[in-house]
mmCIF file of N, CA, C and O in Angstrom:
data_model
loop_
_atom_site.group_PDB
_atom_site.id
_atom_site.type_symbol
_atom_site.label_atom_id
_atom_site.label_comp_id
_atom_site.label_asym_id
_atom_site.label_seq_id
_atom_site.Cartn_x
_atom_site.Cartn_y
_atom_site.Cartn_z
ATOM 1 N N PRO A 1 -2.818 3.955 -36.081
ATOM 2 C CA PRO A 1 -2.993 2.619 -36.650
ATOM 3 C C PRO A 1 -3.523 1.652 -35.606
ATOM 4 O O PRO A 1 -3.215 1.762 -34.434
ATOM 5 N N LYS A 2 -4.296 0.705 -36.064
ATOM 6 C CA LYS A 2 -4.840 -0.293 -35.154
ATOM 7 C C LYS A 2 -3.829 -1.411 -34.949
ATOM 8 O O LYS A 2 -2.953 -1.632 -35.762
ATOM 9 N N GLY A 3 -3.994 -2.132 -33.845
ATOM 10 C CA GLY A 3 -3.115 -3.262 -33.565
ATOM 11 C C GLY A 3 -1.906 -2.849 -32.752
ATOM 12 O O GLY A 3 -1.709 -1.686 -32.432
ATOM 13 N N ASP A 4 -1.113 -3.834 -32.417
ATOM 14 C CA ASP A 4 0.077 -3.586 -31.612
ATOM 15 C C ASP A 4 1.170 -2.927 -32.434
ATOM 16 O O ASP A 4 1.207 -3.027 -33.653
ATOM 17 N N LEU A 5 2.079 -2.279 -31.730
ATOM 18 C CA LEU A 5 3.229 -1.688 -32.399
ATOM 19 C C LEU A 5 4.095 -2.789 -32.980
ATOM 20 O O LEU A 5 4.282 -3.831 -32.371
ATOM 21 N N VAL A 6 4.627 -2.537 -34.128
ATOM 22 C CA VAL A 6 5.521 -3.503 -34.761
ATOM 23 C C VAL A 6 6.872 -3.470 -34.071
ATOM 24 O O VAL A 6 7.543 -4.484 -33.912
ATOM 25 N N GLU A 7 7.274 -2.287 -33.634
ATOM 26 C CA GLU A 7 8.597 -2.129 -33.027
ATOM 27 C C GLU A 7 8.543 -1.067 -31.945
ATOM 28 O O GLU A 7 7.938 -0.011 -32.130
ATOM 29 N N ASN A 8 9.179 -1.334 -30.824
ATOM 30 C CA ASN A 8 9.354 -0.347 -29.772
ATOM 31 C C ASN A 8 10.432 0.618 -30.258
ATOM 32 O O ASN A 8 11.573 0.231 -30.461
ATOM 33 N N GLU A 9 10.085 1.877 -30.451
ATOM 34 C CA GLU A 9 11.016 2.844 -31.021
ATOM 35 C C GLU A 9 11.825 3.609 -29.987
ATOM 36 O O GLU A 9 12.466 4.598 -30.315
ATOM 37 N N THR A 10 11.835 3.154 -28.749
ATOM 38 C CA THR A 10 12.523 3.864 -27.683
ATOM 39 C C THR A 10 13.969 4.170 -28.039
ATOM 40 O O THR A 10 14.445 5.277 -27.826
ATOM 41 N N HIS A 11 14.696 3.217 -28.558
ATOM 42 C CA HIS A 11 16.127 3.402 -28.812
ATOM 43 C C HIS A 11 16.440 3.614 -30.288
ATOM 44 O O HIS A 11 17.591 3.582 -30.685
ATOM 45 N N ARG A 12 15.415 3.838 -31.098
ATOM 46 C CA ARG A 12 15.616 3.994 -32.528
ATOM 47 C C ARG A 12 16.040 5.415 -32.911
ATOM 48 O O ARG A 12 16.727 5.620 -33.895
ATOM 49 N N HIS A 13 15.595 6.402 -32.184
ATOM 50 C CA HIS A 13 15.867 7.803 -32.479
ATOM 51 C C HIS A 13 16.467 8.454 -31.232
ATOM 52 O O HIS A 13 17.018 7.760 -30.383
ATOM 53 N N VAL A 14 16.331 9.735 -31.113
ATOM 54 C CA VAL A 14 16.780 10.433 -29.912
ATOM 55 C C VAL A 14 15.931 9.945 -28.747
ATOM 56 O O VAL A 14 14.700 9.937 -28.835
ATOM 57 N N ILE A 15 16.575 9.531 -27.683
ATOM 58 C CA ILE A 15 15.843 9.011 -26.526
ATOM 59 C C ILE A 15 15.343 10.179 -25.685
ATOM 60 O O ILE A 15 16.124 11.013 -25.233
ATOM 61 N N LEU A 16 14.030 10.247 -25.517
ATOM 62 C CA LEU A 16 13.425 11.250 -24.654
ATOM 63 C C LEU A 16 13.154 10.578 -23.309
ATOM 64 O O LEU A 16 12.460 9.559 -23.258
ATOM 65 N N PRO A 17 13.699 11.109 -22.239
ATOM 66 C CA PRO A 17 13.538 10.451 -20.937
ATOM 67 C C PRO A 17 12.125 10.572 -20.390
ATOM 68 O O PRO A 17 11.387 11.502 -20.707
ATOM 69 N N ASN A 18 11.751 9.609 -19.572
ATOM 70 C CA ASN A 18 10.457 9.583 -18.893
ATOM 71 C C ASN A 18 10.500 10.522 -17.695
ATOM 72 O O ASN A 18 10.618 10.091 -16.555
ATOM 73 N N THR A 19 10.420 11.809 -17.980
ATOM 74 C CA THR A 19 10.437 12.818 -16.923
ATOM 75 C C THR A 19 9.007 13.284 -16.662
ATOM 76 O O THR A 19 8.090 13.016 -17.443
ATOM 77 N N ARG A 20 8.830 13.997 -15.576
ATOM 78 C CA ARG A 20 7.505 14.510 -15.200
ATOM 79 C C ARG A 20 6.880 15.268 -16.376
ATOM 80 O O ARG A 20 7.499 16.120 -16.989
ATOM 81 N N GLY A 21 5.637 14.911 -16.688
ATOM 82 C CA GLY A 21 4.905 15.605 -17.730
ATOM 83 C C GLY A 21 5.044 15.016 -19.123
ATOM 84 O O GLY A 21 4.420 15.502 -20.059
ATOM 85 N N THR A 22 5.838 13.962 -19.272
ATOM 86 C CA THR A 22 5.945 13.323 -20.587
ATOM 87 C C THR A 22 4.911 12.213 -20.704
ATOM 88 O O THR A 22 4.492 11.627 -19.710
ATOM 89 N N ALA A 23 4.525 11.918 -21.950
ATOM 90 C CA ALA A 23 3.587 10.829 -22.220
ATOM 91 C C ALA A 23 4.340 9.730 -22.956
ATOM 92 O O ALA A 23 5.151 10.012 -23.839
ATOM 93 N N ALA A 24 4.076 8.491 -22.580
ATOM 94 C CA ALA A 24 4.786 7.353 -23.178
ATOM 95 C C ALA A 24 3.803 6.238 -23.516
ATOM 96 O O ALA A 24 2.708 6.163 -22.954
ATOM 97 N N VAL A 25 4.217 5.385 -24.437
ATOM 98 C CA VAL A 25 3.424 4.223 -24.827
ATOM 99 C C VAL A 25 3.543 3.156 -23.738
ATOM 100 O O VAL A 25 4.645 2.798 -23.339
ATOM 101 N N ALA A 26 2.399 2.663 -23.280
ATOM 102 C CA ALA A 26 2.397 1.593 -22.282
ATOM 103 C C ALA A 26 2.536 0.247 -22.984
ATOM 104 O O ALA A 26 2.060 0.068 -24.100
ATOM 105 N N HIS A 27 3.223 -0.674 -22.338
ATOM 106 C CA HIS A 27 3.332 -2.038 -22.858
ATOM 107 C C HIS A 27 3.626 -2.992 -21.722
ATOM 108 O O HIS A 27 3.985 -2.585 -20.624
ATOM 109 N N PHE A 28 3.446 -4.272 -21.990
ATOM 110 C CA PHE A 28 3.758 -5.288 -20.989
ATOM 111 C C PHE A 28 5.267 -5.494 -20.964
ATOM 112 O O PHE A 28 6.017 -4.691 -21.493
ATOM 113 N N ASP A 29 5.725 -6.584 -20.408
ATOM 114 C CA ASP A 29 7.163 -6.823 -20.298
ATOM 115 C C ASP A 29 7.808 -7.217 -21.627
ATOM 116 O O ASP A 29 9.013 -7.381 -21.702
ATOM 117 N N VAL A 30 7.017 -7.349 -22.680
ATOM 118 C CA VAL A 30 7.553 -7.589 -24.016
ATOM 119 C C VAL A 30 7.583 -6.236 -24.719
ATOM 120 O O VAL A 30 6.537 -5.614 -24.893
ATOM 121 N N PRO A 31 8.753 -5.742 -25.117
ATOM 122 C CA PRO A 31 8.852 -4.360 -25.599
ATOM 123 C C PRO A 31 8.058 -4.023 -26.856
ATOM 124 O O PRO A 31 7.664 -2.886 -27.042
ATOM 125 N N ASP A 32 7.826 -4.950 -27.739
ATOM 126 C CA ASP A 32 7.192 -4.638 -29.012
ATOM 127 C C ASP A 32 5.697 -4.952 -29.032
ATOM 128 O O ASP A 32 5.167 -5.440 -30.022
ATOM 129 N N ASN A 33 4.990 -4.671 -27.931
ATOM 130 C CA ASN A 33 3.562 -4.982 -27.918
ATOM 131 C C ASN A 33 2.690 -3.815 -27.461
ATOM 132 O O ASN A 33 1.553 -4.014 -27.108
ATOM 133 N N GLY A 34 3.200 -2.610 -27.497
ATOM 134 C CA GLY A 34 2.374 -1.456 -27.139
ATOM 135 C C GLY A 34 1.260 -1.272 -28.153
ATOM 136 O O GLY A 34 1.382 -1.659 -29.306
ATOM 137 N N SER A 35 0.152 -0.697 -27.722
ATOM 138 C CA SER A 35 -0.941 -0.479 -28.675
ATOM 139 C C SER A 35 -1.562 0.882 -28.431
ATOM 140 O O SER A 35 -0.959 1.894 -28.715
ATOM 141 N N THR A 36 -2.749 0.924 -27.871
ATOM 142 C CA THR A 36 -3.465 2.182 -27.722
ATOM 143 C C THR A 36 -3.393 2.764 -26.317
ATOM 144 O O THR A 36 -4.006 3.786 -26.048
ATOM 145 N N GLU A 37 -2.658 2.140 -25.426
ATOM 146 C CA GLU A 37 -2.571 2.648 -24.063
ATOM 147 C C GLU A 37 -1.344 3.540 -23.906
ATOM 148 O O GLU A 37 -0.288 3.265 -24.460
ATOM 149 N N LEU A 38 -1.531 4.595 -23.139
ATOM 150 C CA LEU A 38 -0.436 5.514 -22.857
ATOM 151 C C LEU A 38 -0.540 5.958 -21.412
ATOM 152 O O LEU A 38 -1.530 5.706 -20.739
ATOM 153 N N PHE A 39 0.500 6.601 -20.945
ATOM 154 C CA PHE A 39 0.460 7.162 -19.602
ATOM 155 C C PHE A 39 1.224 8.467 -19.586
ATOM 156 O O PHE A 39 2.084 8.715 -20.430
ATOM 157 N N ILE A 40 0.871 9.325 -18.621
ATOM 158 C CA ILE A 40 1.596 10.569 -18.391
ATOM 159 C C ILE A 40 2.381 10.376 -17.110
ATOM 160 O O ILE A 40 1.827 9.978 -16.081
ATOM 161 N N ASN A 41 3.674 10.644 -17.181
ATOM 162 C CA ASN A 41 4.525 10.525 -15.998
ATOM 163 C C ASN A 41 4.203 11.648 -15.017
ATOM 164 O O ASN A 41 4.323 12.830 -15.347
ATOM 165 N N LEU A 42 3.780 11.278 -13.809
ATOM 166 C CA LEU A 42 3.485 12.261 -12.772
ATOM 167 C C LEU A 42 4.731 12.666 -12.013
ATOM 168 O O LEU A 42 4.718 13.637 -11.249
ATOM 169 N N GLN A 43 5.794 11.912 -12.216
ATOM 170 C CA GLN A 43 7.103 12.202 -11.632
ATOM 171 C C GLN A 43 8.139 11.632 -12.593
ATOM 172 O O GLN A 43 7.796 10.895 -13.514
ATOM 173 N N THR A 44 9.385 11.978 -12.396
ATOM 174 C CA THR A 44 10.435 11.405 -13.229
ATOM 175 C C THR A 44 10.570 9.931 -12.907
ATOM 176 O O THR A 44 10.649 9.541 -11.736
ATOM 177 N N ASN A 45 10.559 9.101 -13.945
ATOM 178 C CA ASN A 45 10.664 7.650 -13.810
ATOM 179 C C ASN A 45 11.816 7.162 -14.687
ATOM 180 O O ASN A 45 11.607 6.547 -15.737
ATOM 181 N N GLN A 46 13.026 7.474 -14.257
ATOM 182 C CA GLN A 46 14.219 7.170 -15.043
ATOM 183 C C GLN A 46 14.316 5.684 -15.392
ATOM 184 O O GLN A 46 14.778 5.332 -16.476
ATOM 185 N N HIS A 47 13.871 4.814 -14.515
ATOM 186 C CA HIS A 47 13.962 3.372 -14.773
ATOM 187 C C HIS A 47 13.137 2.954 -15.995
ATOM 188 O O HIS A 47 13.432 1.948 -16.624
ATOM 189 N N LEU A 48 12.123 3.734 -16.375
ATOM 190 C CA LEU A 48 11.293 3.392 -17.532
ATOM 191 C C LEU A 48 12.004 3.653 -18.862
ATOM 192 O O LEU A 48 11.542 3.226 -19.904
ATOM 193 N N ASP A 49 13.137 4.332 -18.822
ATOM 194 C CA ASP A 49 13.914 4.553 -20.047
ATOM 195 C C ASP A 49 14.537 3.261 -20.547
ATOM 196 O O ASP A 49 14.807 3.121 -21.742
ATOM 197 N N THR A 50 14.743 2.302 -19.643
ATOM 198 C CA THR A 50 15.402 1.053 -20.032
ATOM 199 C C THR A 50 14.622 -0.208 -19.647
ATOM 200 O O THR A 50 14.846 -1.263 -20.234
ATOM 201 N N ALA A 51 13.718 -0.134 -18.693
ATOM 202 C CA ALA A 51 12.980 -1.314 -18.232
ATOM 203 C C ALA A 51 12.191 -1.943 -19.373
ATOM 204 O O ALA A 51 11.491 -1.246 -20.116
ATOM 205 N N TYR A 52 12.303 -3.249 -19.524
ATOM 206 C CA TYR A 52 11.559 -4.001 -20.543
ATOM 207 C C TYR A 52 11.703 -3.396 -21.939
ATOM 208 O O TYR A 52 10.746 -3.296 -22.679
ATOM 209 N N GLY A 53 12.874 -2.953 -22.272
ATOM 210 C CA GLY A 53 13.114 -2.371 -23.596
ATOM 211 C C GLY A 53 12.851 -0.882 -23.666
ATOM 212 O O GLY A 53 13.060 -0.258 -24.683
ATOM 213 N N GLY A 54 12.403 -0.279 -22.579
ATOM 214 C CA GLY A 54 12.118 1.151 -22.533
ATOM 215 C C GLY A 54 10.673 1.450 -22.875
ATOM 216 O O GLY A 54 10.007 0.695 -23.573
ATOM 217 N N TYR A 55 10.184 2.553 -22.334
ATOM 218 C CA TYR A 55 8.833 3.023 -22.616
ATOM 219 C C TYR A 55 8.983 4.301 -23.427
ATOM 220 O O TYR A 55 9.482 5.312 -22.940
ATOM 221 N N CYS A 56 8.583 4.249 -24.689
ATOM 222 C CA CYS A 56 8.835 5.292 -25.677
ATOM 223 C C CYS A 56 8.033 6.561 -25.386
ATOM 224 O O CYS A 56 6.810 6.569 -25.464
ATOM 225 N N VAL A 57 8.746 7.645 -25.074
ATOM 226 C CA VAL A 57 8.127 8.946 -24.865
ATOM 227 C C VAL A 57 7.818 9.562 -26.230
ATOM 228 O O VAL A 57 8.666 9.581 -27.110
ATOM 229 N N PHE A 58 6.597 10.056 -26.389
ATOM 230 C CA PHE A 58 6.210 10.636 -27.676
ATOM 231 C C PHE A 58 5.581 12.015 -27.562
ATOM 232 O O PHE A 58 5.317 12.675 -28.572
ATOM 233 N N ALA A 59 5.345 12.497 -26.336
ATOM 234 C CA ALA A 59 4.710 13.800 -26.167
ATOM 235 C C ALA A 59 5.035 14.350 -24.789
ATOM 236 O O ALA A 59 5.538 13.638 -23.916
ATOM 237 N N VAL A 60 4.714 15.615 -24.613
ATOM 238 C CA VAL A 60 4.917 16.263 -23.321
ATOM 239 C C VAL A 60 3.718 17.168 -23.043
ATOM 240 O O VAL A 60 3.129 17.737 -23.968
ATOM 241 N N VAL A 61 3.331 17.258 -21.773
ATOM 242 C CA VAL A 61 2.292 18.196 -21.363
ATOM 243 C C VAL A 61 2.899 19.583 -21.535
ATOM 244 O O VAL A 61 3.938 19.888 -20.944
ATOM 245 N N GLU A 62 2.279 20.395 -22.339
ATOM 246 C CA GLU A 62 2.897 21.629 -22.829
ATOM 247 C C GLU A 62 3.038 22.747 -21.797
ATOM 248 O O GLU A 62 4.047 23.412 -21.743
ATOM 249 N N SER A 63 2.027 22.968 -20.989
ATOM 250 C CA SER A 63 2.059 24.147 -20.120
ATOM 251 C C SER A 63 1.920 23.758 -18.648
ATOM 252 O O SER A 63 1.363 22.711 -18.321
ATOM 253 N N PRO A 64 2.398 24.635 -17.771
ATOM 254 C CA PRO A 64 2.215 24.382 -16.328
ATOM 255 C C PRO A 64 0.735 24.286 -15.950
ATOM 256 O O PRO A 64 0.367 23.498 -15.082
ATOM 257 N N GLU A 65 -0.109 25.066 -16.613
ATOM 258 C CA GLU A 65 -1.541 25.018 -16.324
ATOM 259 C C GLU A 65 -2.123 23.651 -16.663
ATOM 260 O O GLU A 65 -2.936 23.108 -15.922
ATOM 261 N N SER A 66 -1.686 23.079 -17.785
ATOM 262 C CA SER A 66 -2.161 21.748 -18.179
ATOM 263 C C SER A 66 -1.671 20.690 -17.207
ATOM 264 O O SER A 66 -2.407 19.758 -16.862
ATOM 265 N N MET A 67 -0.441 20.811 -16.730
ATOM 266 C CA MET A 67 0.088 19.837 -15.769
ATOM 267 C C MET A 67 -0.659 19.938 -14.445
ATOM 268 O O MET A 67 -0.865 18.923 -13.773
ATOM 269 N N THR A 68 -1.100 21.133 -14.082
ATOM 270 C CA THR A 68 -1.910 21.305 -12.875
ATOM 271 C C THR A 68 -3.210 20.510 -12.998
ATOM 272 O O THR A 68 -3.662 19.871 -12.039
ATOM 273 N N ILE A 69 -3.796 20.491 -14.187
ATOM 274 C CA ILE A 69 -5.017 19.716 -14.428
ATOM 275 C C ILE A 69 -4.724 18.223 -14.346
ATOM 276 O O ILE A 69 -5.475 17.463 -13.731
ATOM 277 N N VAL A 70 -3.614 17.782 -14.944
ATOM 278 C CA VAL A 70 -3.219 16.367 -14.870
ATOM 279 C C VAL A 70 -3.039 15.957 -13.411
ATOM 280 O O VAL A 70 -3.525 14.907 -12.981
ATOM 281 N N ASP A 71 -2.351 16.791 -12.630
ATOM 282 C CA ASP A 71 -2.140 16.498 -11.207
ATOM 283 C C ASP A 71 -3.461 16.416 -10.452
ATOM 284 O O ASP A 71 -3.649 15.544 -9.598
ATOM 285 N N ALA A 72 -4.396 17.314 -10.761
ATOM 286 C CA ALA A 72 -5.694 17.310 -10.077
ATOM 287 C C ALA A 72 -6.479 16.036 -10.406
ATOM 288 O O ALA A 72 -7.108 15.446 -9.523
ATOM 289 N N ILE A 73 -6.440 15.611 -11.659
ATOM 290 C CA ILE A 73 -7.116 14.367 -12.046
ATOM 291 C C ILE A 73 -6.504 13.185 -11.307
ATOM 292 O O ILE A 73 -7.206 12.355 -10.729
ATOM 293 N N ALA A 74 -5.169 13.116 -11.299
ATOM 294 C CA ALA A 74 -4.481 12.008 -10.620
ATOM 295 C C ALA A 74 -4.788 12.002 -9.123
ATOM 296 O O ALA A 74 -5.045 10.949 -8.540
ATOM 297 N N LYS A 75 -4.801 13.176 -8.500
ATOM 298 C CA LYS A 75 -5.078 13.269 -7.059
ATOM 299 C C LYS A 75 -6.508 12.823 -6.755
ATOM 300 O O LYS A 75 -6.741 12.070 -5.805
ATOM 301 N N ALA A 76 -7.463 13.261 -7.561
ATOM 302 C CA ALA A 76 -8.865 12.905 -7.324
ATOM 303 C C ALA A 76 -9.087 11.407 -7.475
ATOM 304 O O ALA A 76 -9.783 10.788 -6.672
ATOM 305 N N ILE A 77 -8.498 10.824 -8.488
ATOM 306 C CA ILE A 77 -8.677 9.391 -8.722
ATOM 307 C C ILE A 77 -7.943 8.580 -7.666
ATOM 308 O O ILE A 77 -8.464 7.583 -7.166
ATOM 309 N N SER A 78 -6.734 9.010 -7.296
ATOM 310 C CA SER A 78 -5.964 8.301 -6.265
ATOM 311 C C SER A 78 -6.675 8.333 -4.922
ATOM 312 O O SER A 78 -6.578 7.389 -4.148
ATOM 313 N N ALA A 79 -7.388 9.414 -4.632
ATOM 314 C CA ALA A 79 -8.124 9.523 -3.373
ATOM 315 C C ALA A 79 -9.206 8.458 -3.285
ATOM 316 O O ALA A 79 -9.599 8.058 -2.194
ATOM 317 N N GLU A 80 -9.671 7.985 -4.428
ATOM 318 C CA GLU A 80 -10.673 6.923 -4.451
ATOM 319 C C GLU A 80 -10.038 5.541 -4.377
ATOM 320 O O GLU A 80 -10.718 4.536 -4.451
ATOM 321 N N GLY A 81 -8.700 5.489 -4.277
ATOM 322 C CA GLY A 81 -8.004 4.220 -4.188
ATOM 323 C C GLY A 81 -7.819 3.522 -5.518
ATOM 324 O O GLY A 81 -7.607 2.323 -5.577
ATOM 325 N N LYS A 82 -7.917 4.276 -6.604
ATOM 326 C CA LYS A 82 -7.769 3.704 -7.935
ATOM 327 C C LYS A 82 -6.532 4.268 -8.619
ATOM 328 O O LYS A 82 -5.996 5.284 -8.205
ATOM 329 N N LYS A 83 -6.101 3.621 -9.679
ATOM 330 C CA LYS A 83 -5.023 4.149 -10.496
ATOM 331 C C LYS A 83 -5.601 5.244 -11.388
ATOM 332 O O LYS A 83 -6.717 5.122 -11.877
ATOM 333 N N PRO A 84 -4.834 6.312 -11.610
ATOM 334 C CA PRO A 84 -5.316 7.336 -12.543
ATOM 335 C C PRO A 84 -5.461 6.761 -13.948
ATOM 336 O O PRO A 84 -4.490 6.364 -14.565
ATOM 337 N N THR A 85 -6.688 6.670 -14.429
ATOM 338 C CA THR A 85 -6.967 6.092 -15.739
ATOM 339 C C THR A 85 -7.950 6.986 -16.486
ATOM 340 O O THR A 85 -8.951 7.415 -15.924
ATOM 341 N N ILE A 86 -7.631 7.260 -17.733
ATOM 342 C CA ILE A 86 -8.535 8.018 -18.584
ATOM 343 C C ILE A 86 -9.041 7.063 -19.660
ATOM 344 O O ILE A 86 -8.254 6.443 -20.358
ATOM 345 N N ILE A 87 -10.342 6.944 -19.778
ATOM 346 C CA ILE A 87 -10.937 6.008 -20.716
ATOM 347 C C ILE A 87 -10.784 6.479 -22.154
ATOM 348 O O ILE A 87 -10.498 5.732 -23.058
ATOM 349 N N SER A 88 -10.969 7.769 -22.388
ATOM 350 C CA SER A 88 -10.792 8.301 -23.730
ATOM 351 C C SER A 88 -10.345 9.749 -23.641
ATOM 352 O O SER A 88 -10.512 10.408 -22.628
ATOM 353 N N MET A 89 -9.757 10.234 -24.727
ATOM 354 C CA MET A 89 -9.317 11.622 -24.756
ATOM 355 C C MET A 89 -9.352 12.117 -26.185
ATOM 356 O O MET A 89 -9.331 11.342 -27.127
ATOM 357 N N ARG A 90 -9.416 13.406 -26.307
ATOM 358 C CA ARG A 90 -9.371 14.047 -27.604
ATOM 359 C C ARG A 90 -8.067 14.817 -27.688
ATOM 360 O O ARG A 90 -7.789 15.663 -26.840
ATOM 361 N N ILE A 91 -7.265 14.525 -28.684
ATOM 362 C CA ILE A 91 -5.982 15.196 -28.859
ATOM 363 C C ILE A 91 -6.164 16.278 -29.901
ATOM 364 O O ILE A 91 -6.613 16.014 -31.016
ATOM 365 N N LEU A 92 -5.838 17.494 -29.527
ATOM 366 C CA LEU A 92 -5.987 18.624 -30.447
ATOM 367 C C LEU A 92 -4.693 18.945 -31.125
ATOM 368 O O LEU A 92 -3.647 18.803 -30.636
#
């Protein structure tokens, strides 16, 4: 759906922690304003489970091989002094 999230669902259902390899909805310091941005946790970020209303985990990188690719992308981009950012992706 287009537009911002109506509600941050972090605490609405079973809470999935922001552990390495999970994907979560990005938002500012207002919990109910996430939209189309997401991030993959490169390490466990326990503080994101509660910070600013929590960052809702909705997916996980399925295989070790896929996480190796995520790590390689993050390392290559970080070497350039930038934040790891993906402009677009195709979800299968």
